[in-house]
Coordinates of C-alpha atoms in Angstrom, one line a residue:
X1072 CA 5.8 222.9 -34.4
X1073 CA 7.1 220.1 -36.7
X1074 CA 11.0 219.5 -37.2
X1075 CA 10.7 221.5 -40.3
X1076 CA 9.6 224.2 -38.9
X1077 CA 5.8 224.0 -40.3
X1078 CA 3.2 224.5 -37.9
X1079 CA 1.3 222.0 -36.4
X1080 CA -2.6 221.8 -36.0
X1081 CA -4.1 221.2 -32.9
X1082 CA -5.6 217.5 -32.6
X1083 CA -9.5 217.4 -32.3
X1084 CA -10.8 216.6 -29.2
X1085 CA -11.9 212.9 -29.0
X1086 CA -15.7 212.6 -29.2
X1087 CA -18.0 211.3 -26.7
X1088 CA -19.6 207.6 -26.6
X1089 CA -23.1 209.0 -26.6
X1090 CA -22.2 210.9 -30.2
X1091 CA -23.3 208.5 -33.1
X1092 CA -21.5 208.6 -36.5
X1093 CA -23.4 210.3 -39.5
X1094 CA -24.4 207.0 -41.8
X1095 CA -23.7 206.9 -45.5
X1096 CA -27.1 206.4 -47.8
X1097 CA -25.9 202.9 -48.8
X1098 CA -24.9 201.8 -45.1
X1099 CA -28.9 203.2 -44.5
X1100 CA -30.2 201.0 -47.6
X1101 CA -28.2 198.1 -46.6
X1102 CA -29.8 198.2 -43.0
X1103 CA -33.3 198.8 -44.5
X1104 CA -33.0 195.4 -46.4
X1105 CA -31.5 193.6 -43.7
X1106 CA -34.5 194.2 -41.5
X1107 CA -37.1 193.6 -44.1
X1108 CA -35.2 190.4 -44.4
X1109 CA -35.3 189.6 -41.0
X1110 CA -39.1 190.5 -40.9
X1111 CA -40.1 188.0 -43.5
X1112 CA -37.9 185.4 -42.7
X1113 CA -39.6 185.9 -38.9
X1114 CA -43.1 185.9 -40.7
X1115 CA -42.7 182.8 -42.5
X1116 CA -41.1 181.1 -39.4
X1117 CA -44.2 181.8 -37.8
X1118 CA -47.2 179.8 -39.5
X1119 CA -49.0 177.2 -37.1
X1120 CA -48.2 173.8 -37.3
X1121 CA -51.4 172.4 -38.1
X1122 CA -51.5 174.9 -41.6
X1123 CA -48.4 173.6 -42.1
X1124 CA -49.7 170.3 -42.3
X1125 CA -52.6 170.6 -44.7
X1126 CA -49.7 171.4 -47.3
X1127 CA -48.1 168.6 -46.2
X1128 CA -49.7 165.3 -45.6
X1129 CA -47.3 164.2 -42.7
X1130 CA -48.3 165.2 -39.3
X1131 CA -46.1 168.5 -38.0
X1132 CA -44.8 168.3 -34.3
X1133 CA -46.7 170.5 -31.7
X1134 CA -44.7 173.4 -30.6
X1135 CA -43.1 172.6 -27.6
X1136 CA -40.9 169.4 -29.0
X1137 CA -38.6 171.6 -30.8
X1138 CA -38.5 174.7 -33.3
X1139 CA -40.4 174.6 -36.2
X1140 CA -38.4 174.1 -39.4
X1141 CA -39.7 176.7 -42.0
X1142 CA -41.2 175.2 -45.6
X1143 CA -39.0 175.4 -48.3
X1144 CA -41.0 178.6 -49.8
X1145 CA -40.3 180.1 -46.5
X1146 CA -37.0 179.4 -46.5
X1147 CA -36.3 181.2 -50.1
X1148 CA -38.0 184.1 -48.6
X1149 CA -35.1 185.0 -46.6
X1150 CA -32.8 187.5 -49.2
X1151 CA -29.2 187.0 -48.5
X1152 CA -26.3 189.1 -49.3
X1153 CA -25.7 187.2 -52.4
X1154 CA -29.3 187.3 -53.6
X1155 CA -29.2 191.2 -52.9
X1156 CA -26.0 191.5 -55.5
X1157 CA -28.3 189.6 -58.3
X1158 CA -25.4 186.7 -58.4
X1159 CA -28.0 183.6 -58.2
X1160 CA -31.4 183.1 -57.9
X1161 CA -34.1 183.1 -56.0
X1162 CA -35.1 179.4 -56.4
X1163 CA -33.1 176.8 -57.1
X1164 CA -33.7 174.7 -60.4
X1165 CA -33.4 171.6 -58.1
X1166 CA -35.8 173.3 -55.6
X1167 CA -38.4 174.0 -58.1
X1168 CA -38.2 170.3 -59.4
X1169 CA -38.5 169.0 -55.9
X1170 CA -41.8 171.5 -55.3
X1171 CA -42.9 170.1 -58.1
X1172 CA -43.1 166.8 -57.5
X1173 CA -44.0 167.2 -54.5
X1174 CA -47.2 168.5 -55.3
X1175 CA -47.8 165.7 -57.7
X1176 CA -47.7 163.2 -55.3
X1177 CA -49.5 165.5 -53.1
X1178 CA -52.3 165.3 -55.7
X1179 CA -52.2 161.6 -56.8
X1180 CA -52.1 160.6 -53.1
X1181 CA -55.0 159.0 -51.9
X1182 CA -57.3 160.2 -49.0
X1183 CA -55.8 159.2 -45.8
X1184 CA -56.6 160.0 -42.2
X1185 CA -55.9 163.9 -41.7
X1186 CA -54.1 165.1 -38.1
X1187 CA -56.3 166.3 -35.5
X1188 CA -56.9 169.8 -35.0
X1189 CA -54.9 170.7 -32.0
X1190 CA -57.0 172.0 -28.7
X1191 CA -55.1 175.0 -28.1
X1192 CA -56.6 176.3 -32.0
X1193 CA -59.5 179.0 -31.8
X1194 CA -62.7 178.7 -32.4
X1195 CA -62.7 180.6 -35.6
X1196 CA -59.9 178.8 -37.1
X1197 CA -60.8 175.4 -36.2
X1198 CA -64.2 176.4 -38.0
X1199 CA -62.3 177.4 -40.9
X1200 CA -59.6 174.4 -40.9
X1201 CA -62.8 171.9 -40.6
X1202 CA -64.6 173.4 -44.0
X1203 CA -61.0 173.2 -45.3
X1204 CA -60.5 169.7 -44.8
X1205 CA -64.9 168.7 -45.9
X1206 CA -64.3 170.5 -49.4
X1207 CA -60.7 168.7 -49.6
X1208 CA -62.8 165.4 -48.9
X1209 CA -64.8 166.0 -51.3
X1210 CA -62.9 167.3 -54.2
X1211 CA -61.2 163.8 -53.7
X1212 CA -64.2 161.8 -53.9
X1213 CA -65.4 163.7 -57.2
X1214 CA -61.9 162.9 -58.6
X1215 CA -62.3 159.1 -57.6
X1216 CA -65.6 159.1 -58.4
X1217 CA -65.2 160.1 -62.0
X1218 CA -62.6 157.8 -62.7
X1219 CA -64.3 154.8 -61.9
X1220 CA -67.8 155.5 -62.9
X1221 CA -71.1 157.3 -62.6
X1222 CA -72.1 157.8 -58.5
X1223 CA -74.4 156.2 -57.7
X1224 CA -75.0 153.1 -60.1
X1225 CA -73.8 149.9 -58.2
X1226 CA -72.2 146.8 -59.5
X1227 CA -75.3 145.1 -59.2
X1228 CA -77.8 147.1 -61.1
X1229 CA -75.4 146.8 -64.6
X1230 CA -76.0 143.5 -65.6
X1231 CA -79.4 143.9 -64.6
X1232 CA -79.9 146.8 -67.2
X1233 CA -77.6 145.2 -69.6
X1234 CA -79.5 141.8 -69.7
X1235 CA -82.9 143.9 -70.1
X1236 CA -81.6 145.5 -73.3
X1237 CA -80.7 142.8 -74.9
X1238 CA -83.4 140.7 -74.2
X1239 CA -85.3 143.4 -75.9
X1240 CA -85.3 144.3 -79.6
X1241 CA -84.7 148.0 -80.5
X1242 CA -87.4 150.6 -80.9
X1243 CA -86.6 150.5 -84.8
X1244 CA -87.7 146.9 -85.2
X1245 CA -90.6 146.7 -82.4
X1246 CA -92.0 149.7 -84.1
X1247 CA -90.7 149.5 -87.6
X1248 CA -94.5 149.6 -89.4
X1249 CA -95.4 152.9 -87.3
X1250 CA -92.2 154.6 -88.4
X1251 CA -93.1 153.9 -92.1
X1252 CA -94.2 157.1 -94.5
X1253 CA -96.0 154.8 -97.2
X1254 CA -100.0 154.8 -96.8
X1255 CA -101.5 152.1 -94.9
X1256 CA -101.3 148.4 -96.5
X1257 CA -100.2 145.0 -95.9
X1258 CA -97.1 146.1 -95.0
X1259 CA -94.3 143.2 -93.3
X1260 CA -92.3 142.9 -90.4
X1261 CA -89.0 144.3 -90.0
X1262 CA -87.9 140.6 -89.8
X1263 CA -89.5 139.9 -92.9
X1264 CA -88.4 142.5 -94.8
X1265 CA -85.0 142.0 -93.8
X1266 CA -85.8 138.3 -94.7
X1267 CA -87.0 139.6 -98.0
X1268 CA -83.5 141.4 -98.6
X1269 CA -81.7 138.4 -97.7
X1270 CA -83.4 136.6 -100.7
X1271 CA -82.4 139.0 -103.0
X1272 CA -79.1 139.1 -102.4
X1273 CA -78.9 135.2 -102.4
X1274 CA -80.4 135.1 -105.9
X1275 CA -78.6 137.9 -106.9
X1276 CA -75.0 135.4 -106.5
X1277 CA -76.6 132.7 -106.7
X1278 CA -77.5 133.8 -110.4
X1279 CA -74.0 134.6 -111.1
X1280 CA -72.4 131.8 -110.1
X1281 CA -75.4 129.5 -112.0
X1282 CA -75.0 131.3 -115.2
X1283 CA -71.2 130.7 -115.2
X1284 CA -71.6 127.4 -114.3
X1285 CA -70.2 127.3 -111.2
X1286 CA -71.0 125.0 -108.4
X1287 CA -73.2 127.1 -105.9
X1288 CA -71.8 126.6 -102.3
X1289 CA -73.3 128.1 -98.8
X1290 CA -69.7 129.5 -97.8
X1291 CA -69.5 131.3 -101.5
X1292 CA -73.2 132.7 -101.1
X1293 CA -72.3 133.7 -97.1
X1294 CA -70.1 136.0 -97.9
X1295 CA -71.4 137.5 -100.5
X1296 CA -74.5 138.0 -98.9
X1297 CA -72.8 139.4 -95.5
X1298 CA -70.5 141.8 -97.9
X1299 CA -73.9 143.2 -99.9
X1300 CA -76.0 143.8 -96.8
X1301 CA -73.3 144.2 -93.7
X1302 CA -75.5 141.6 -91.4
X1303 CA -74.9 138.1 -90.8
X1304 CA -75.9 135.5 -93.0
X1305 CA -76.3 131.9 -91.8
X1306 CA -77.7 128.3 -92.0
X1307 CA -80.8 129.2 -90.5
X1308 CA -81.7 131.9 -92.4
X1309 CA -81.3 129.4 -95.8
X1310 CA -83.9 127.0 -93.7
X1311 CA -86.2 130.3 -93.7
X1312 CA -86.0 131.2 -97.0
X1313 CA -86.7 127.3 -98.0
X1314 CA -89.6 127.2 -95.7
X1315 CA -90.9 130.6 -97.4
X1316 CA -90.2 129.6 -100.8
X1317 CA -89.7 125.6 -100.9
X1318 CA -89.5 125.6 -105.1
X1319 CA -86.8 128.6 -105.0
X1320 CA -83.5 125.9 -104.6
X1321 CA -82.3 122.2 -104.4
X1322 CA -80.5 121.8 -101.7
X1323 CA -77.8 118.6 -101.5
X1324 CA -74.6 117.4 -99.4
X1325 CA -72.0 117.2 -101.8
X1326 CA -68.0 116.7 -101.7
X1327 CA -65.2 116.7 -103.6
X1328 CA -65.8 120.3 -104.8
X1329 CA -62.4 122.6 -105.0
X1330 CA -63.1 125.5 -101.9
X1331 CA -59.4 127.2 -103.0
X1332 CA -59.6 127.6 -99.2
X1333 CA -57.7 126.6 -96.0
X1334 CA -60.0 126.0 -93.7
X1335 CA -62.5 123.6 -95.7
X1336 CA -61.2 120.5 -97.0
X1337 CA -62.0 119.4 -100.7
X1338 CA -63.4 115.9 -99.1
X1339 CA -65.7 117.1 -96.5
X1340 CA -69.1 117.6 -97.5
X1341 CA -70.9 121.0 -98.4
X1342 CA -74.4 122.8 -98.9
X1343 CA -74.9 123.5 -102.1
X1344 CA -77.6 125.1 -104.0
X1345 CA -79.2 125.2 -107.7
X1346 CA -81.9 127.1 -108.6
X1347 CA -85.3 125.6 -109.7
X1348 CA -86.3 126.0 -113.1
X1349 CA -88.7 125.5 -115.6
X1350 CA -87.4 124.1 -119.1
X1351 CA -88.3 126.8 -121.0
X1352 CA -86.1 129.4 -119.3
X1353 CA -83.3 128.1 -121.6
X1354 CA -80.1 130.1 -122.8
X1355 CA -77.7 128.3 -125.5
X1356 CA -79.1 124.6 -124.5
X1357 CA -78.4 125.4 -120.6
X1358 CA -80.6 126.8 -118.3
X1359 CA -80.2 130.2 -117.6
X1360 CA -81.3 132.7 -114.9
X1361 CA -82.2 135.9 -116.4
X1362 CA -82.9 139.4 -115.0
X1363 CA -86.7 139.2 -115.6
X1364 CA -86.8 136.1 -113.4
X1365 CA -85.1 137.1 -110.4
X1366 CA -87.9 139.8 -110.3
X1367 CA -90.5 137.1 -110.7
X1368 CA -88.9 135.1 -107.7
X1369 CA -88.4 138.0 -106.1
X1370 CA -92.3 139.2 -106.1
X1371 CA -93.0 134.8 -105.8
X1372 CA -91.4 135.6 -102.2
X1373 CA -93.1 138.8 -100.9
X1374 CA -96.6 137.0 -102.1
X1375 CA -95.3 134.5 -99.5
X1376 CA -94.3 136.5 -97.0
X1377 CA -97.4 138.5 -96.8
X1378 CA -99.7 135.1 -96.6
X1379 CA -97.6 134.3 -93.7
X1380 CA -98.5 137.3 -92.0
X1381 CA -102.2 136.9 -93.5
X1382 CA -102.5 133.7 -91.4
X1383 CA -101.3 135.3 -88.1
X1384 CA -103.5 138.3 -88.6
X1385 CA -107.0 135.6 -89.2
X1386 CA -105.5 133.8 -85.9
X1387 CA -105.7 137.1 -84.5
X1388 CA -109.3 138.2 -85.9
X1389 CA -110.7 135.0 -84.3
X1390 CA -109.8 135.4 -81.2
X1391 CA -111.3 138.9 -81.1
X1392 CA -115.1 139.5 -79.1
X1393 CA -116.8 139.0 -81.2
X1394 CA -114.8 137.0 -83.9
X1395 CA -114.4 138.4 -87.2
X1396 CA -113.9 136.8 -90.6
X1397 CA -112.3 138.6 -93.4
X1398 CA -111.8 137.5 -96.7
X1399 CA -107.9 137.5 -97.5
X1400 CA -108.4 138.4 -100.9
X1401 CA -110.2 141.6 -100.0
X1402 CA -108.1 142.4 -97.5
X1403 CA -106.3 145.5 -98.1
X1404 CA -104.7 146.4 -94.7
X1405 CA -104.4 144.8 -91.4
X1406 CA -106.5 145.7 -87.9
X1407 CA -105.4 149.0 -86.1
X1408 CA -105.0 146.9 -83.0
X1409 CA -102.5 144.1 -84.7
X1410 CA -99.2 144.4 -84.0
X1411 CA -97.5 143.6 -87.2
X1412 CA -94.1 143.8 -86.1
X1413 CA -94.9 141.4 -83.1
X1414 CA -94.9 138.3 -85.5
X1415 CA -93.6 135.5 -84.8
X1416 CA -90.0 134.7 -86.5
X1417 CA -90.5 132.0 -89.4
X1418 CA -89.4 128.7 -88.2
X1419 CA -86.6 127.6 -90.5
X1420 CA -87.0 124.5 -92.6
X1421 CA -85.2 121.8 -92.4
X1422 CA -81.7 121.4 -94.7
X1423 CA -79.7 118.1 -95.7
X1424 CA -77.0 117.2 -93.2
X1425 CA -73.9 115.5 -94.6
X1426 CA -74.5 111.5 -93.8
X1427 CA -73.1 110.3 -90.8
X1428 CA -72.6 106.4 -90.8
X1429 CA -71.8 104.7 -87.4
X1430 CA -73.1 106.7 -85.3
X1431 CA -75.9 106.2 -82.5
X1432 CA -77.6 109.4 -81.4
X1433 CA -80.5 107.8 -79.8
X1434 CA -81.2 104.9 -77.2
X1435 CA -83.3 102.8 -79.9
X1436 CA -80.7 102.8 -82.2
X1437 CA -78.3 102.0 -79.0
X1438 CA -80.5 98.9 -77.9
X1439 CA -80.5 97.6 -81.5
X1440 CA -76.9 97.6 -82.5
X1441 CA -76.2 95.8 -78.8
X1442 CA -79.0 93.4 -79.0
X1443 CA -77.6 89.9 -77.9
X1444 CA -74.1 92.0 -76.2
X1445 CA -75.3 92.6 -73.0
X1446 CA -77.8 91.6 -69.9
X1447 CA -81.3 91.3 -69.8
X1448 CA -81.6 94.1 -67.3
X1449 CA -79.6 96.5 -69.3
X1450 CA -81.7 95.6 -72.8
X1451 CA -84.7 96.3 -70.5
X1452 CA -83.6 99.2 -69.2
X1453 CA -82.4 100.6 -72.7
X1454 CA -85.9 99.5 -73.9
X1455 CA -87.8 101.6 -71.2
X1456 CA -85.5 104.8 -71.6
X1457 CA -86.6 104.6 -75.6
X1458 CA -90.0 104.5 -74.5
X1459 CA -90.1 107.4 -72.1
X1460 CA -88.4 109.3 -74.5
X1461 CA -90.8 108.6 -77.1
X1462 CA -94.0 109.4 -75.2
X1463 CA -92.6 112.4 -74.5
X1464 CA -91.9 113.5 -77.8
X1465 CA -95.8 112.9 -78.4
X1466 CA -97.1 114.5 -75.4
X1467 CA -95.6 118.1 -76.5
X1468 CA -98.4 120.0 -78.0
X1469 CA -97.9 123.0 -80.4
X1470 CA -99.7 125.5 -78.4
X1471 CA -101.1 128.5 -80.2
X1472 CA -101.1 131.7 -78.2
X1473 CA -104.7 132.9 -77.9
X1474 CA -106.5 136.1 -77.2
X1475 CA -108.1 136.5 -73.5
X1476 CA -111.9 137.0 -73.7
X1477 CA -113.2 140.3 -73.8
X1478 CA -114.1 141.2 -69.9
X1479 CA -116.3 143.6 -68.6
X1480 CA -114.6 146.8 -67.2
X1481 CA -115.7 148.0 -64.3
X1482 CA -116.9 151.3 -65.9
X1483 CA -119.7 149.4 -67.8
X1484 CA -121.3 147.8 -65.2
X1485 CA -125.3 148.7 -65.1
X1486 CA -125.0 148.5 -69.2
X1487 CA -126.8 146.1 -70.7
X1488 CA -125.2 143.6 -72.2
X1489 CA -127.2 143.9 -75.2
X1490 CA -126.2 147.2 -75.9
X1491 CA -122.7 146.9 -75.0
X1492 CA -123.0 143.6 -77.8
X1493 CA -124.4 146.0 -80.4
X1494 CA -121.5 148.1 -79.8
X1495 CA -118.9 145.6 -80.7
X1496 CA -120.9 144.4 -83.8
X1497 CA -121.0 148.0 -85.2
X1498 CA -117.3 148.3 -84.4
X1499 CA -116.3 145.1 -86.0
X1500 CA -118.6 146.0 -88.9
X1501 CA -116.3 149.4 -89.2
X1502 CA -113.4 148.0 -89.0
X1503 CA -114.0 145.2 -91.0
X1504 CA -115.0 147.7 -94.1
X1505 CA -112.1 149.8 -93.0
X1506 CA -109.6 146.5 -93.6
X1507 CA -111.4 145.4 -97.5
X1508 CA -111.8 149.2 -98.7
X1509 CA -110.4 149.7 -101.9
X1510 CA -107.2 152.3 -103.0
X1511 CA -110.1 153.8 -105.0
X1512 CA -112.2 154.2 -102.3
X1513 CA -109.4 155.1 -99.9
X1514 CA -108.3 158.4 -101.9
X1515 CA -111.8 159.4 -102.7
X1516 CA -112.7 159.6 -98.4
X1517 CA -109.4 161.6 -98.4
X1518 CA -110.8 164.1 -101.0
X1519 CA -114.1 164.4 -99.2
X1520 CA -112.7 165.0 -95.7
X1521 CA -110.8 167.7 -97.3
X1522 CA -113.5 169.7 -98.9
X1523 CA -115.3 171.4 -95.7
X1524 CA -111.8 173.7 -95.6
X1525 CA -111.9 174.4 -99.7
X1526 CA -115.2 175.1 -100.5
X1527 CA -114.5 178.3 -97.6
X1528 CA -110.8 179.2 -99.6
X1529 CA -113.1 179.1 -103.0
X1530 CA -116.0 181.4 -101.2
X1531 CA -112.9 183.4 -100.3
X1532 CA -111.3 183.6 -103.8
X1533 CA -114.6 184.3 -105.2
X1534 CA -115.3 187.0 -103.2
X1535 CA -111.9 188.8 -103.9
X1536 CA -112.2 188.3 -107.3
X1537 CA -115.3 190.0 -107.6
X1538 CA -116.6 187.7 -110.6
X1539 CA -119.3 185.3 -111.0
X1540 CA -117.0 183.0 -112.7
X1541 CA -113.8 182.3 -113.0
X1542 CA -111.6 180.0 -115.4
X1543 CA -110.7 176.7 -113.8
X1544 CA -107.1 177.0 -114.2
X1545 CA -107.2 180.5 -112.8
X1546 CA -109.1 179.4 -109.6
X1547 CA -106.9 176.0 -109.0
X1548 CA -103.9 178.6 -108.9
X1549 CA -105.8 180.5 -106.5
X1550 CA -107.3 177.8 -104.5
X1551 CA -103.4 175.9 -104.7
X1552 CA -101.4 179.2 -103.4
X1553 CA -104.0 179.6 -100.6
X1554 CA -104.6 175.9 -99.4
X1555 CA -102.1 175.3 -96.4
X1556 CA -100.8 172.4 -97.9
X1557 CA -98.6 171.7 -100.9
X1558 CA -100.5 170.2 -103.8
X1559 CA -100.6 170.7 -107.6
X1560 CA -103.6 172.3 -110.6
X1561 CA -104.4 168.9 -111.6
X1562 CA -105.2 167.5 -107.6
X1563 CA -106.9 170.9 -107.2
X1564 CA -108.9 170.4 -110.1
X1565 CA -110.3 166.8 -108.9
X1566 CA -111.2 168.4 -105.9
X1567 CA -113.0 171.1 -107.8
X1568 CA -115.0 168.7 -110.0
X1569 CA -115.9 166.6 -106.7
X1570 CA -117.4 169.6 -105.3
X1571 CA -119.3 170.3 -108.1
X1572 CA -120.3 166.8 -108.1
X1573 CA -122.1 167.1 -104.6
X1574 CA -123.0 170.8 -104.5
X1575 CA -124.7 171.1 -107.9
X1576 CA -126.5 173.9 -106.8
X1577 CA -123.9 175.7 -105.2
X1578 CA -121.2 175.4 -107.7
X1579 CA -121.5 174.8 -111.0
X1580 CA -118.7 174.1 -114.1
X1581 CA -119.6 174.9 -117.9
X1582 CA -117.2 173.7 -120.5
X1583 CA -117.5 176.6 -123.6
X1584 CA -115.3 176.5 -126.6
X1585 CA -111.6 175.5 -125.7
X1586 CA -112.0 177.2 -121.9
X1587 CA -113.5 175.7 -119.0
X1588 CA -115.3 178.1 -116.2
X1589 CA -116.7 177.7 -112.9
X1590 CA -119.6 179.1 -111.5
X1591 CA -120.3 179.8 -107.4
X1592 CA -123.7 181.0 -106.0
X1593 CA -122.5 183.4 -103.5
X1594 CA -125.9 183.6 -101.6
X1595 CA -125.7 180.4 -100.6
X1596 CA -125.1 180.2 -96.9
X1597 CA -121.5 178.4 -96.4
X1598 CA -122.3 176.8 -93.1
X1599 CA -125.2 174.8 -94.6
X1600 CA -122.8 173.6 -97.4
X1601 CA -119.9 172.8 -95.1
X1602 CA -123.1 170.7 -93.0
X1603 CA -123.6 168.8 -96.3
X1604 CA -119.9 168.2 -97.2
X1605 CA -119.7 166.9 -93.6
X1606 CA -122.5 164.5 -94.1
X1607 CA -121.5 163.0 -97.2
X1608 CA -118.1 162.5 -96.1
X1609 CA -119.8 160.3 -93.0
X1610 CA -121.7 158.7 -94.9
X1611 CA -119.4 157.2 -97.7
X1612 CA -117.3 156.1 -94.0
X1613 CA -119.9 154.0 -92.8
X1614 CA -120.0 150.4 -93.6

């Protein structure tokens, strides 16, 4: 009993070691966590040395120097009290920059020489590290690879490819007369035509400036030119057109003409031009270059260019097996086998140089300004270098490249000679009508290899129609809508009238009043007329 007087209760009896206390639910949760902690902080502690080391490129420490220090992704693993309450992160700001960067360097490093693979590793795993690192080596080869180039192509075999596209022309000019849609003719060069260009747009200025009565320099006319085409004009090219076209200009050395320029002084000598006319072609007492002569000078030119190209093609034909001689004014195209756009370039004439005085540019002119100034063995020696030089000026022939003869193949060997020399006759004869035919005579072969297919599309309309006769502008719209290609009534009706014209008996056209019919005989077998229409158009082939 208290001093009060209460009552007391009896103490409890103390419990017994092996009695554990009852756990709250959070002191349960807070142990749970603690051990997962421990768990993964164990777990990350625990990675091999040599995976360590393929994250980073520095060689890791074998086992037994010391313990491992865990990454810096295994050491944020671990959760500690703070990171349970949510109060700071998981990862560091400063961390994240340093993984970062890390992993750029890792990346922009270059490939160096990877640690070995320790002994005590597994078979398995050292399988698996060694495929690891040959895929690593070669994702870095394909990156350094594709930075500096194709794989491959070595420094050597560049310039070799380089040099053998510019030495040769592009497709566009080699092959510039194959690639064109007009029918066959005497059609020019690429060089030419640009040539022919070139002269247009010279003439075009060079009229401008000459009707305002202006002083026609080269540096004006060069960049006009080089604005109006977008190539590059120069001296050479004016020495081509002269040599095409020797009566187009006057060419002098003049000075003292205002340039309103920087770079050429008003005292220095310059090319200038002036047209060539005749004294008719007057305008207000001063001659005058009108529209309707620039298109004169302008034809004057092609006439020229295309006898330039005349003469390389009868160099050619003579040097053919056997030769052949075509007239050039019935010539209307060249030979299938001449290259047209393997002309040669025109060599350019020769323009007035601004005078030079005082100056010795050869070793005669040398020996006669010293004459009586030096030795006798120096004037001889001068004397004998002029010679030499001289003599071999004049032993330089202008060699013309010829055709090789015509040899014998091994395939026609047995075959007469005569025969095989009838042969090329006939072919020379063919192609020699095929070069002089006439436009004429051109379009009316055309026509005739066409009819074989429309006389069976007029069987075919006349059959459908179920009429001995039809009108002719009725069956050219039939005969247009079902002939595969495109072409108009009128070319129909030619074509009509042509077939009439060989086939009298077959087909028939009767002009009556204001109408026009046409008349087919449908018993007629159409393989014997297509037989004819093929013969006819053989024969008006043949020479």
């Amino acid at each position: 009993a208290s001093r009060n007087g209460s009552t007391t209760q009896p103490s409890r009896p103390p419990r017994s070691p092996r009695c554990k206390p009852r756990l709250r639910r959070t002191d349960k949760r807070s142990n749970l966590q603690r051990n997962m902690n421990a768990r993964t902080h164990t777990g990350c502690r625990s990675f091999h040395p040599l995976i360590l080391s393929l994250a980073d490129p520095q060689p890791a420490s074998p086992p037994s120097l010391g313990p491992l220090e865990p990454p810096i992704a295994s050491r944020t693993c671990t959760a500690s009290p703070a990171q349970d309450s949510g109060t700071t992160p998981c990862l560091e700001q400063e961390e994240l920059a340093t993984l970062q960067s890390r992993l750029q360097r890792m990346r922009m490093k270059p490939p160096t020489q990877l640690p070995p693979i320790p002994a005590g590793v597994g078979a398995e795993l050292r399988s698996h590290l060694q495929s690891l690192r040959g895929l690593e080596l070669r994702l870095r080869a394909k990156a350094a690879g594709s930075g500096t180039g194709q794989p491959g192509v070595t420094g050597t075999e560049a310039p070799v490819a380089a040099e053998d596209s510019s030495a040769r022309l592009p497709a566009y000019q080699r092959f510039h007369a194959l690639a064109q849609d007009t029918p066959p003719g005497l059609t020019l060069p690429y060089k030419y035509k640009v040539l022919a260009e070139m002269f247009r747009s010279v003439d075009t200025i060079a009229g401008m400036l000459f009707n305002r009565a202006e002083t026609i320099t080269f540096a004006k006319v060069k960049q006009g030119v080089q604005d109006m085409m977008r190539k590059q004009f120069e001296e050479r090219h004016v020495g081509q057109i002269k040599a095409v076209y020797p009566t187009s200009y006057r060419f002098r050395q003049e000075k003292n003409i205002p340039t309103y320029s920087s770079g050429v002084k008003k005292s220095e000598y310059q090319l200038t031009l002036e047209p060539m006319l005749g004294e008719d072609e007057q305008l207000c007492g001063r001659p005058h270059l009108s529209a309707s002569r620039l298109l004169e000078r302008r034809k004057e030119f092609h006439r020229s260019l295309v006898n330039i190209v005349k003469q390389h093609h009868t160099s050619f034909l003579a040097a053919l097996s056997p030769p052949m001689e075509v007239p050039e004014d019935k010539l209307t195209r060249w030979h299938p086998r001449f290259n047209v756009d393997e002309v040669p370039d025109i060599s350019p004439a020769e323009l007035p140089r601004p005078p030079q005085e005082d100056r010795i540019s050869t070793a005669q002119e040398v020996l006669s300004a010293a004459r009586g100034t030096m030795s006798t063995k120096m004037e001889k020696a001068l004397a004998n270098l002029a010679l030499r030089s001289a003599e071999a000026g004049a032993e330089e022939p202008a060699l013309s490249k010829a055709a090789s003869p015509a040899s014998t193949s091994s395939a026609l060997k047995g075959v007469s000679q005569a025969l095989l020399e009838r042969i090329r006759a006939k072919e020379a004869r063919r192609l020699q009508a095929l070069m002089t035919r006439a436009a004429g005579q051109e379009e009316r072969l055309a026509m005739l290899g066409r009819l074989p297919a429309m006389a069976r599309i007029l069987r075919g309309v006349f059959v459908a129609e179920k009429k001995p006769a039809l009108p002719m502008e009725l069956a050219c719209v039939r005969m247009a809508d079902s002939h595969p290609t495109q072409m108009a009534a009128g070319e129909m009706e030619k074509h009509l009238r042509l077939l009439a014209e060989l086939l009298p008996d077959w087909v028939t056209i009767h002009a009556l009043r204001t109408d026009t019919y046409i008349k087919l005989d449908k018993n007629m077998d159409l393989s014997l007329v297509t037989e004819r229409l093929e013969k006819a158009a053989k024969e008006a082939e043949a020479p």
